mmCIF file of C-alpha atoms and ligand atoms in Angstrom:
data_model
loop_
_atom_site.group_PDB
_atom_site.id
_atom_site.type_symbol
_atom_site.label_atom_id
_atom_site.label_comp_id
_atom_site.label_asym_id
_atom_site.label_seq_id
_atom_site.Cartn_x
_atom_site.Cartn_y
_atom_site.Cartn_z
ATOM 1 C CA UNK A 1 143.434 143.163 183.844
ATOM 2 C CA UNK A 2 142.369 142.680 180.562
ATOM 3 C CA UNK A 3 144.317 139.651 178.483
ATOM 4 C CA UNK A 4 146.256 141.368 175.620
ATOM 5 C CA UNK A 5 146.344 139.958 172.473
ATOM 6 C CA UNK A 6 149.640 139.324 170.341
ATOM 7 C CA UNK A 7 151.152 137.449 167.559
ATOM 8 C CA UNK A 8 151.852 134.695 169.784
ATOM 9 C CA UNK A 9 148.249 134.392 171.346
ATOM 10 C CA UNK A 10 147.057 130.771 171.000
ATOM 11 C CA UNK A 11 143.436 129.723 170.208
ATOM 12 C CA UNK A 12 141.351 127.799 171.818
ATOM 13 C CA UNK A 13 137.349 127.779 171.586
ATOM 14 C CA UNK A 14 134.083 125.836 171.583
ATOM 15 C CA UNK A 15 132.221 124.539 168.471
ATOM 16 C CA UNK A 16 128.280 123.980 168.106
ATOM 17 C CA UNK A 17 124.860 125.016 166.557
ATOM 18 C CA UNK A 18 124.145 126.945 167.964
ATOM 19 C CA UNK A 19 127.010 128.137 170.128
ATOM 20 C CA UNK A 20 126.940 131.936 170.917
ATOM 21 C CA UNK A 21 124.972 131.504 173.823
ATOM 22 C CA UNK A 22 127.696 129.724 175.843
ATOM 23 C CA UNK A 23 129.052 130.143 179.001
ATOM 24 C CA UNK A 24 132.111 128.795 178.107
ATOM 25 C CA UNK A 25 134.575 131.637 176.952
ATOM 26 C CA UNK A 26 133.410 133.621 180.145
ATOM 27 C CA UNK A 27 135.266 130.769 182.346
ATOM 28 C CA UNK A 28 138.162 130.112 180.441
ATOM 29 C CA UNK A 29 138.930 133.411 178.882
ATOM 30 C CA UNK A 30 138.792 134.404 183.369
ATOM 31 C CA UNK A 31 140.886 131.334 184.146
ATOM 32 C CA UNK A 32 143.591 132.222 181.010
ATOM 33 C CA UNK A 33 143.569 135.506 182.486
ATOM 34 C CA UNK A 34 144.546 134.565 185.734
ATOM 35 C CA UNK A 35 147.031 132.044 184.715
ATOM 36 C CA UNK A 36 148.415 134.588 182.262
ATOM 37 C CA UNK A 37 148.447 132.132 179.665
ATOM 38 C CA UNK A 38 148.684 133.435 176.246
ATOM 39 C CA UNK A 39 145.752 131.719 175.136
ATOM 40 C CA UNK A 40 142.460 133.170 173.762
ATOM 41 C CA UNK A 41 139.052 131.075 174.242
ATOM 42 C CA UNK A 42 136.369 131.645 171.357
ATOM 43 C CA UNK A 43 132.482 130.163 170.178
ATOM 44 C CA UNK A 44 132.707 129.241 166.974
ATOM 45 C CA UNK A 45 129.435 128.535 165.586
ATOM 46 C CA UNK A 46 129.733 125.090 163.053
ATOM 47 C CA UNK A 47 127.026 123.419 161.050
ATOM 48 C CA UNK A 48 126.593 119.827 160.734
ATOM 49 C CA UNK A 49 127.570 119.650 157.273
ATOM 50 C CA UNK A 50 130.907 121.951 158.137
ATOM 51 C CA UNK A 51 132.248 120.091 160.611
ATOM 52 C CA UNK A 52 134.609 117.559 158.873
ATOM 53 C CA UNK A 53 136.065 121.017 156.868
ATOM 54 C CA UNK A 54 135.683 123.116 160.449
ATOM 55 C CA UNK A 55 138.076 119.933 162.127
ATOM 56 C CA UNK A 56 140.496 119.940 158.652
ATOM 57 C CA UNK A 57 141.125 124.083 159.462
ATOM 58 C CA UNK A 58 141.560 123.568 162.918
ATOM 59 C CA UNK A 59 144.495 121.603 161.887
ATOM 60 C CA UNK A 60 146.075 123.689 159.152
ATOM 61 C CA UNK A 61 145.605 126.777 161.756
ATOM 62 C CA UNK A 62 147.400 124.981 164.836
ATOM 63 C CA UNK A 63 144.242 125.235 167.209
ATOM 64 C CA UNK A 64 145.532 124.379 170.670
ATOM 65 C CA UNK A 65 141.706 122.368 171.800
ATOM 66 C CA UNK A 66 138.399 122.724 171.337
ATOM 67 C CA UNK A 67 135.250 121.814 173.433
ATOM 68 C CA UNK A 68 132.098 120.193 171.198
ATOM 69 C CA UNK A 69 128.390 120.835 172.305
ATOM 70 C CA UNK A 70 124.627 119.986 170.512
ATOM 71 C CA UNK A 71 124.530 119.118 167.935
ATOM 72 C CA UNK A 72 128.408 117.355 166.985
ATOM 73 C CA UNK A 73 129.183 115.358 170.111
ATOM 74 C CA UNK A 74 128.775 112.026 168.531
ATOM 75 C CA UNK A 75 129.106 113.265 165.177
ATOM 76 C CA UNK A 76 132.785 114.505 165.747
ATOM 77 C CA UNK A 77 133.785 110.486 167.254
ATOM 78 C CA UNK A 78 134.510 109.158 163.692
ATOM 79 C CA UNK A 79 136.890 112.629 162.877
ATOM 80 C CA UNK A 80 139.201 111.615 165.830
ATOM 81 C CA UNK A 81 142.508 109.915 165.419
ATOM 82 C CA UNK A 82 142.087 108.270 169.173
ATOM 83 C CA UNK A 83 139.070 108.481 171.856
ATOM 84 C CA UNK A 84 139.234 107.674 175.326
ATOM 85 C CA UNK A 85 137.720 104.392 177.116
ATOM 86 C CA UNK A 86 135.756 106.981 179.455
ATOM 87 C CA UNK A 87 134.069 108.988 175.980
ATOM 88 C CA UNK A 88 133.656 105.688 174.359
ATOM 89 C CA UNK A 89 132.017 104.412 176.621
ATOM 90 C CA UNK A 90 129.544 107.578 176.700
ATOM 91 C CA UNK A 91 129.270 107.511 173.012
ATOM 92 C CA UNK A 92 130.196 111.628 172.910
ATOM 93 C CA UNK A 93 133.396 113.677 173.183
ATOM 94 C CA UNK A 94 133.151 117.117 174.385
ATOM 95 C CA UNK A 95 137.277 117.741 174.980
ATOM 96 C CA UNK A 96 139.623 117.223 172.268
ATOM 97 C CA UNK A 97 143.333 118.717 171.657
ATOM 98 C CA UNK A 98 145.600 118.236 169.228
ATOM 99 C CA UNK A 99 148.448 115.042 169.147
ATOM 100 C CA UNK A 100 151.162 113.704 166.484
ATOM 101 C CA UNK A 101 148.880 111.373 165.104
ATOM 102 C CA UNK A 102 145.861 113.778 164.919
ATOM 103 C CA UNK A 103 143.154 114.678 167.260
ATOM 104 C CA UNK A 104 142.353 113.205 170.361
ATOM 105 C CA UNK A 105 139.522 113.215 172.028
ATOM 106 C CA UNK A 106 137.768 112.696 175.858
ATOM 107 C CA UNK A 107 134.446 113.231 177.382
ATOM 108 C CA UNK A 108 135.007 115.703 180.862
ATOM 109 C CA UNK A 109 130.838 115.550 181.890
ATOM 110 C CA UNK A 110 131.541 112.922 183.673
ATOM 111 C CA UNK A 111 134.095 114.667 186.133
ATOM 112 C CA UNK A 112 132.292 117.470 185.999
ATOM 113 C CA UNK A 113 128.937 115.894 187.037
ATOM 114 C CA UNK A 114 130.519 113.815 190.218
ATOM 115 C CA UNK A 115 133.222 116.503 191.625
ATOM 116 C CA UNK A 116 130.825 118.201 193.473
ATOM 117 C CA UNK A 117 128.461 115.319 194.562
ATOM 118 C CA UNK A 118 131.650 113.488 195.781
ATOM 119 C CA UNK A 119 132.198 116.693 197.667
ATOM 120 C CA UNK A 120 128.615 116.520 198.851
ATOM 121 C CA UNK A 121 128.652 112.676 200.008
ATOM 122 C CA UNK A 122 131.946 110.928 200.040
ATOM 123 C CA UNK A 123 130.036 107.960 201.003
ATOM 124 C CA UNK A 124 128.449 107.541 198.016
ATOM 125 C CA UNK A 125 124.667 106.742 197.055
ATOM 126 C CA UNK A 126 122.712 103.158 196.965
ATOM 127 C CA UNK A 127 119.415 104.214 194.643
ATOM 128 C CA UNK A 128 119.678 106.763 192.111
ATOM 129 C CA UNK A 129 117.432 108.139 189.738
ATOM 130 C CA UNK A 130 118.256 109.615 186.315
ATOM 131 C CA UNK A 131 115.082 111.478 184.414
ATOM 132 C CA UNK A 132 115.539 111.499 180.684
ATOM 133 C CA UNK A 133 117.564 109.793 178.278
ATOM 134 C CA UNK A 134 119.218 112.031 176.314
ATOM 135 C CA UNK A 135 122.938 112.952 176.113
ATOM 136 C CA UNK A 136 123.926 113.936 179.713
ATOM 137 C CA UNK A 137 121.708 111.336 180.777
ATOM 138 C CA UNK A 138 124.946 109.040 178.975
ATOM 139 C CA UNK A 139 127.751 111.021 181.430
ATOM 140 C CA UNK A 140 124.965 110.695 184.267
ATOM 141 C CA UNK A 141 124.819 107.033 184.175
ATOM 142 C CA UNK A 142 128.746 106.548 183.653
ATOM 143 C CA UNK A 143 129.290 108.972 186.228
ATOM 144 C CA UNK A 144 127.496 106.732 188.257
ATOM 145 C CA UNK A 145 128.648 103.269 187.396
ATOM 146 C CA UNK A 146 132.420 104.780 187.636
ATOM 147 C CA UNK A 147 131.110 105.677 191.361
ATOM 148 C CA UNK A 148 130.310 102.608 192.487
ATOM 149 C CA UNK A 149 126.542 103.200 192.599
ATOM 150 C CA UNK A 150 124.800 99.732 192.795
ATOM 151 C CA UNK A 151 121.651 100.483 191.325
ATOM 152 C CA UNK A 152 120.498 103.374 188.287
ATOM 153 C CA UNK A 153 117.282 103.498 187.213
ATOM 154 C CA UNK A 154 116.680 106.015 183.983
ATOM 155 C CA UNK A 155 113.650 106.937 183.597
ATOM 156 C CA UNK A 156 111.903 108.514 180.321
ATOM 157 C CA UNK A 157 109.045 108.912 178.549
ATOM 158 C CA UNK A 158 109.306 107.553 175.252
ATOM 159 C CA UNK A 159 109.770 103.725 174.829
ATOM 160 C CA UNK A 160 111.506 103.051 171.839
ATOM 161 C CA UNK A 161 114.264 105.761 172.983
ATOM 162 C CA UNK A 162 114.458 103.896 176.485
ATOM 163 C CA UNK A 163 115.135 100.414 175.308
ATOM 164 C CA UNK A 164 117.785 101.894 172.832
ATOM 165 C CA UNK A 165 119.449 103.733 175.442
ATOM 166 C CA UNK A 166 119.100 100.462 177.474
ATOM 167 C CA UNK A 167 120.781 98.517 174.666
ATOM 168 C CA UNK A 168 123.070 100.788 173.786
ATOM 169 C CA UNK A 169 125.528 99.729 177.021
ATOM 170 C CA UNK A 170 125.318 96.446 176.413
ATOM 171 C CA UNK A 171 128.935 96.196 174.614
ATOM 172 C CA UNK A 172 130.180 99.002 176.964
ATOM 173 C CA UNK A 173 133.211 98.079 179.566
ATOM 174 C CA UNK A 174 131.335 100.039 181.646
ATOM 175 C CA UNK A 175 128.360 97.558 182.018
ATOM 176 C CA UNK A 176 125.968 100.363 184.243
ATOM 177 C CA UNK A 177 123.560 98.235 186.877
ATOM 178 C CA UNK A 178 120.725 100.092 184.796
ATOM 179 C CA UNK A 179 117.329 99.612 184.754
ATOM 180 C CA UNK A 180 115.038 101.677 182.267
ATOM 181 C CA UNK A 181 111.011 102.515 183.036
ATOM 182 C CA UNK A 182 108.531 104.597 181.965
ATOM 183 C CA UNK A 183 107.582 107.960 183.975
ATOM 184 C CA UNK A 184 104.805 106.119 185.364
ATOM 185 C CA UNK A 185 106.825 103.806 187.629
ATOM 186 C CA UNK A 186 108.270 107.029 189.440
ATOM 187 C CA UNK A 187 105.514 106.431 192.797
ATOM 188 C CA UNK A 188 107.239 103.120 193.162
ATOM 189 C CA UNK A 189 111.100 104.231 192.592
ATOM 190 C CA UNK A 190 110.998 107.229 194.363
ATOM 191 C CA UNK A 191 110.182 106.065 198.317
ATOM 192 C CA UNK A 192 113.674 103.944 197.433
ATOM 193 C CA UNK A 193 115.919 107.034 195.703
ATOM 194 C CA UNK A 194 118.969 108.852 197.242
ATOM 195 C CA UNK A 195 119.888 110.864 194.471
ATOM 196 C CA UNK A 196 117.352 112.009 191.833
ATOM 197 C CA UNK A 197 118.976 114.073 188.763
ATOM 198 C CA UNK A 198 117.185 115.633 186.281
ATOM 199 C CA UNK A 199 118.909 115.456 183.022
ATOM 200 C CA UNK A 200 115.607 117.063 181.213
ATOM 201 C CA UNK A 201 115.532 120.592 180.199
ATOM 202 C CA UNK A 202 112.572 121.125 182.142
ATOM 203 C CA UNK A 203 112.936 123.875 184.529
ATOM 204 C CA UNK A 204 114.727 125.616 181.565
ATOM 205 C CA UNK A 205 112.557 124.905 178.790
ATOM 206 C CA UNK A 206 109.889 125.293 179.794
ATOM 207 C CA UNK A 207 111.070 127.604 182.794
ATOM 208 C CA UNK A 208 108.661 127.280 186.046
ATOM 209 C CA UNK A 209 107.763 123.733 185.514
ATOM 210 C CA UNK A 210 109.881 120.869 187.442
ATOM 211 C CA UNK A 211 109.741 117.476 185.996
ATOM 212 C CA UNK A 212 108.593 115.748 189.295
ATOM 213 C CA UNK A 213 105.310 116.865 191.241
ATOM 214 C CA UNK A 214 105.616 118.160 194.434
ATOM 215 C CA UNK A 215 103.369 115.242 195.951
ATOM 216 C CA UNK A 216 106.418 112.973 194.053
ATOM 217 C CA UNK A 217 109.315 114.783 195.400
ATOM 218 C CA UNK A 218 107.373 114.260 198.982
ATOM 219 C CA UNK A 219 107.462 110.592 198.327
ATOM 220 C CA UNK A 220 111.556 110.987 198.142
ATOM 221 C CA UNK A 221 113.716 109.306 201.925
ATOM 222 C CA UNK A 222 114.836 111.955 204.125
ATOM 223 C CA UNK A 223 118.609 112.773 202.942
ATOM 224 C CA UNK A 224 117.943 112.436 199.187
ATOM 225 C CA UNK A 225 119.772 114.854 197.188
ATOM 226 C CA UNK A 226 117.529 116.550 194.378
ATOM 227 C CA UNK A 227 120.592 117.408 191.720
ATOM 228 C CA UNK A 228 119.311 119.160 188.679
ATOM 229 C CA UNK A 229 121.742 119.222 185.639
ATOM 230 C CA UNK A 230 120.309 122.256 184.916
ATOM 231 C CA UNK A 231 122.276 126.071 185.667
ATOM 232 C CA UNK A 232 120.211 128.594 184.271
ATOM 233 C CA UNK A 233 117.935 129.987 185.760
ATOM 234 C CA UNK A 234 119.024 128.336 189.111
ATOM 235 C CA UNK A 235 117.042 127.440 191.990
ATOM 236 C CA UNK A 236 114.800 125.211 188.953
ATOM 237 C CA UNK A 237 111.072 124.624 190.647
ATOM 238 C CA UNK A 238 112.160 120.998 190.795
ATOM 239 C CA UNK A 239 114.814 122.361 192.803
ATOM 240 C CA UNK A 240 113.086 124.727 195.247
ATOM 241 C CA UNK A 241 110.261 121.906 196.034
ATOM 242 C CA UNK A 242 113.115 119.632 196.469
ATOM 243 C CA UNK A 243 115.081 122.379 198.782
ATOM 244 C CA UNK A 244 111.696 123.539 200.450
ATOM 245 C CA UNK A 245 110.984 119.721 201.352
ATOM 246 C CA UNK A 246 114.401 119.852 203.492
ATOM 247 C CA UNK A 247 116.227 117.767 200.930
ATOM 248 C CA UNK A 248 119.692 118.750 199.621
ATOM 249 C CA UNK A 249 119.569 120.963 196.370
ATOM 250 C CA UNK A 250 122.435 120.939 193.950
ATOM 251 C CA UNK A 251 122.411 122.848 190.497
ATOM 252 C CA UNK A 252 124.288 122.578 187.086
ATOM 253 C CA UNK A 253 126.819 125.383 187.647
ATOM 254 C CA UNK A 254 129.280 123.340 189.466
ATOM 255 C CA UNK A 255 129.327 120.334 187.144
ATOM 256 C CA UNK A 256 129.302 123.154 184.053
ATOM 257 C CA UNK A 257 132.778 124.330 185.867
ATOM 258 C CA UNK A 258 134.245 121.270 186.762
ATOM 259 C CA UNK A 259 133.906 120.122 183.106
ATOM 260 C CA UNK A 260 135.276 122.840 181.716
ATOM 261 C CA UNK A 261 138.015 123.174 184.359
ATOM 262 C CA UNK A 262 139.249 119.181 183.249
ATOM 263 C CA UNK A 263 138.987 120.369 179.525
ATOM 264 C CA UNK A 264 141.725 123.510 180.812
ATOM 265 C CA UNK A 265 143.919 121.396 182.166
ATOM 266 C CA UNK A 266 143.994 118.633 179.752
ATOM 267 C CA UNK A 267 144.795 121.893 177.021
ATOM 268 C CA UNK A 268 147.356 123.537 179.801
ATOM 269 C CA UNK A 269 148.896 120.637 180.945
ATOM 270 C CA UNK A 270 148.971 122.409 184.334
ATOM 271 C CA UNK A 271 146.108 122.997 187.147
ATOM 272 C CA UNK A 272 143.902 125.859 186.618
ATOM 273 C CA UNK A 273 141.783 127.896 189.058
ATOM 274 C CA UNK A 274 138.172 126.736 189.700
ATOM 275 C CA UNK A 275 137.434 129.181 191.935
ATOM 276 C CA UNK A 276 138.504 132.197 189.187
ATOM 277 C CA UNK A 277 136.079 130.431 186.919
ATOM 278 C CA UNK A 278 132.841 130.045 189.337
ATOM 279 C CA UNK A 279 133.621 133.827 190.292
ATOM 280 C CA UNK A 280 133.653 134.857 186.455
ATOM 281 C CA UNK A 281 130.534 133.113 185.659
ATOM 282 C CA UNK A 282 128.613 134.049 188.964
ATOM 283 C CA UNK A 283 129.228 137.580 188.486
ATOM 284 C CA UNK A 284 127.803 136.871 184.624
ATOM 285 C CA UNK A 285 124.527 135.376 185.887
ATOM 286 C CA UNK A 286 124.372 137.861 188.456
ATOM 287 C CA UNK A 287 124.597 135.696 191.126
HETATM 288 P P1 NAP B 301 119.063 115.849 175.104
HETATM 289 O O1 NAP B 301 120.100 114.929 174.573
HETATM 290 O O2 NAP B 301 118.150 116.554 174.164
HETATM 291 O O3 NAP B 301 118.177 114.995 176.163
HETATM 292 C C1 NAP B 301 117.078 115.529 176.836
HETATM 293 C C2 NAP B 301 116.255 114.407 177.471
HETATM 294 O O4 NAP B 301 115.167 115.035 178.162
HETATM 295 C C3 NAP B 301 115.646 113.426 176.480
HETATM 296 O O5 NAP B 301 115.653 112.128 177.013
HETATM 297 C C4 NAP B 301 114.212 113.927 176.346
HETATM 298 O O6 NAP B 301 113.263 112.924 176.091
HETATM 299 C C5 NAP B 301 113.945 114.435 177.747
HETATM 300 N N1 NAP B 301 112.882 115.440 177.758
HETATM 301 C C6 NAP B 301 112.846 116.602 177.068
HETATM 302 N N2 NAP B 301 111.718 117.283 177.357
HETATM 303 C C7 NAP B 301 111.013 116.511 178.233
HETATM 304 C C8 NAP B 301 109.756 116.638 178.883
HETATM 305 N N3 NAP B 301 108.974 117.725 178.684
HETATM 306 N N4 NAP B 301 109.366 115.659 179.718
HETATM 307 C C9 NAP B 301 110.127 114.561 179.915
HETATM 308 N N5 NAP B 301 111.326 114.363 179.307
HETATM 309 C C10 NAP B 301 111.756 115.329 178.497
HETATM 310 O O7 NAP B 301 119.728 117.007 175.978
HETATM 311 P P2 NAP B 301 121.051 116.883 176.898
HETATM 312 O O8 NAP B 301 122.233 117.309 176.120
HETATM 313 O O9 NAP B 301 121.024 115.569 177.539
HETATM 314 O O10 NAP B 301 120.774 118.060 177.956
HETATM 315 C C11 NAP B 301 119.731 117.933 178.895
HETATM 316 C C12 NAP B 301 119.789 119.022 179.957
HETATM 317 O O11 NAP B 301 120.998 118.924 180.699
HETATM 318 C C13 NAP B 301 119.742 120.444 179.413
HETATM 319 O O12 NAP B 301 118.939 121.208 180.256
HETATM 320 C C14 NAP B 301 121.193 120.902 179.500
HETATM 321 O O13 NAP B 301 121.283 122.304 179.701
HETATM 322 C C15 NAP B 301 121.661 120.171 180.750
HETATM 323 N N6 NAP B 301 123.122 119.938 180.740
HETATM 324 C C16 NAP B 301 123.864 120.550 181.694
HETATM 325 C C17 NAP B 301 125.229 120.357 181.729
HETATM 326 C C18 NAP B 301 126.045 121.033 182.784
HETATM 327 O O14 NAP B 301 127.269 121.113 182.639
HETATM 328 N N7 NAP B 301 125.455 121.480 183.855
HETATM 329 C C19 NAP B 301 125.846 119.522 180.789
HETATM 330 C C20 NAP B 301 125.033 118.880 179.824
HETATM 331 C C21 NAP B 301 123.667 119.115 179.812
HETATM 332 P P3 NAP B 301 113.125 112.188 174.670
HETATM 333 O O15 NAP B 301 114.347 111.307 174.589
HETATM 334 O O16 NAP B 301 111.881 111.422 174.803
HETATM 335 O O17 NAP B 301 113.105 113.257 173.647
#
């Protein structure tokens, strides 16, 4: 049934730049739905040099939460009346809602990246490899500390960005068991690797290309999973060589859904339905 819309409809909504490509409202506005919660979810498209002004509205007009994607992530941290130890430690909040003493804020990637590979393998992983360096690279590692993983190594392809990325936990609570390398030690990592996740946007951009080899993804154990942050288009070629190789395959969707099903509930105060949400954004991607 379509949600209607009345004086008391609350707003809730994701800011970036750019923004109107996400998959966002599709989930919640579904989930809100289904709930009948009188709540509407909306992109709202913020430059960099709005956001401090974008934050001050959202205040005056009683927004009820907000998620945060490329490009304000870190830039929104110093807005924030109060951060969680879990986003701090990440260095980027994607989940914040309104409190008494301002805004709060919290970083859901990281649920969302482990729900389903806790679902996967309860008994967790030994070896993992993370490819890239970038921003979910940051949930992907604390993802992995928080699960007890005893060794992460992150691999990328530009020095200077590796050793800051290194450096950058060093004050953390977290304290990762992280070692960086270059993308040439991958024939000597790999042979020891349970979980390999691709935190690059290759397979997306560019789409068709994987960022291991197929004679690399051969070198992987038997019983390695092959997770690829990655949900559109879904399988990735890393993905298919990995799935075609007999390993396990798992794509972004879930960990897209499981983020944004924390962020709900955090804004709700109340569980929401995961299943209405995968079912809403399946049937957008056609799948
Ligand atoms: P980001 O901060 O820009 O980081 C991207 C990383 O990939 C950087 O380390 C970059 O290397 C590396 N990279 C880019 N192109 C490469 C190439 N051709 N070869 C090797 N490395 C390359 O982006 P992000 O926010 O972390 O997002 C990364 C990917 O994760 C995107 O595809 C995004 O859609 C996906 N993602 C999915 C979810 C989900 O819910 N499923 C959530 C977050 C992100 P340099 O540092 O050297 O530039």
């Amino acid at each position: 049934m379509a949600q209607i819309i009345t004086g008391e409809t609350q707003l809730l909504g994701v800011i970036g730049d750019p923004v109107r490509h996400s998959f966002s409202p599709i989930m919640h506005n579904a989930a809100l739905a289904e709930l009948e919660a009188d709540y509407i979810y909306v992109a709202l498209p913020i430059k960099p040099e709005a956001l401090a002004a974008a934050i001050d509205g959202f205040r005056a007009i009683d927004l009820r939460g907000f998620n945060i994607t490329i490009p304000h992530k870190q830039a929104i941290m110093p807005l924030l009346a109060t951060i969680t130890p879990e986003a701090e430690a990440i260095g980027a909040v994607n989940t914040v809602w309104p409190t008494d003493v301002g805004w709060a804020g919290t970083n859901t990637d990281v649920t969302g990246f482990l729900s389903p590979l806790k679902e996967l393998v309860p008994q967790g992983r030994q070896q993992v490899i993370v490819l890239g360096n970038g921003g979910a690279a940051r949930a992907v590692v604390a993802g992995c500390t928080q699960w007890e993983v005893p060794e992460i190594h992150v691999v990328g392809r530009n020095a200077d960005k590796l050793s800051r990325f290194a450096a950058s936990w060093q004050d953390s609570p977290l304290q990762p068991p992280l070692l960086v390398h270059s993308w040439e030690a991958l024939p000597e990592l790999l042979p020891g690797a349970d979980l390999v996740v691709n935190t690059t946007p290759v397979g997306m951009k560019p789409v068709g290309e994987s960022p291991l080899s197929r004679e690399q993804i051969e070198l992987l154990p038997e019983g390695a999973i092959a997770y690829d942050l990655i949900y559109n288009p879904s399988p990735t070629k890393f993905l298919e060589m990995a799935a075609a190789r007999g390993l396990t395959a798992l794509d972004g969707l879930e960990m897209l859904i499981r983020q944004g099903a924390a962020a709900l509930e955090i804004w709700l105060q109340r569980p929401v339905p995961i299943n209405t949400m995968r079912q809403a954004l399946k049937a957008h991607l056609g799948r």
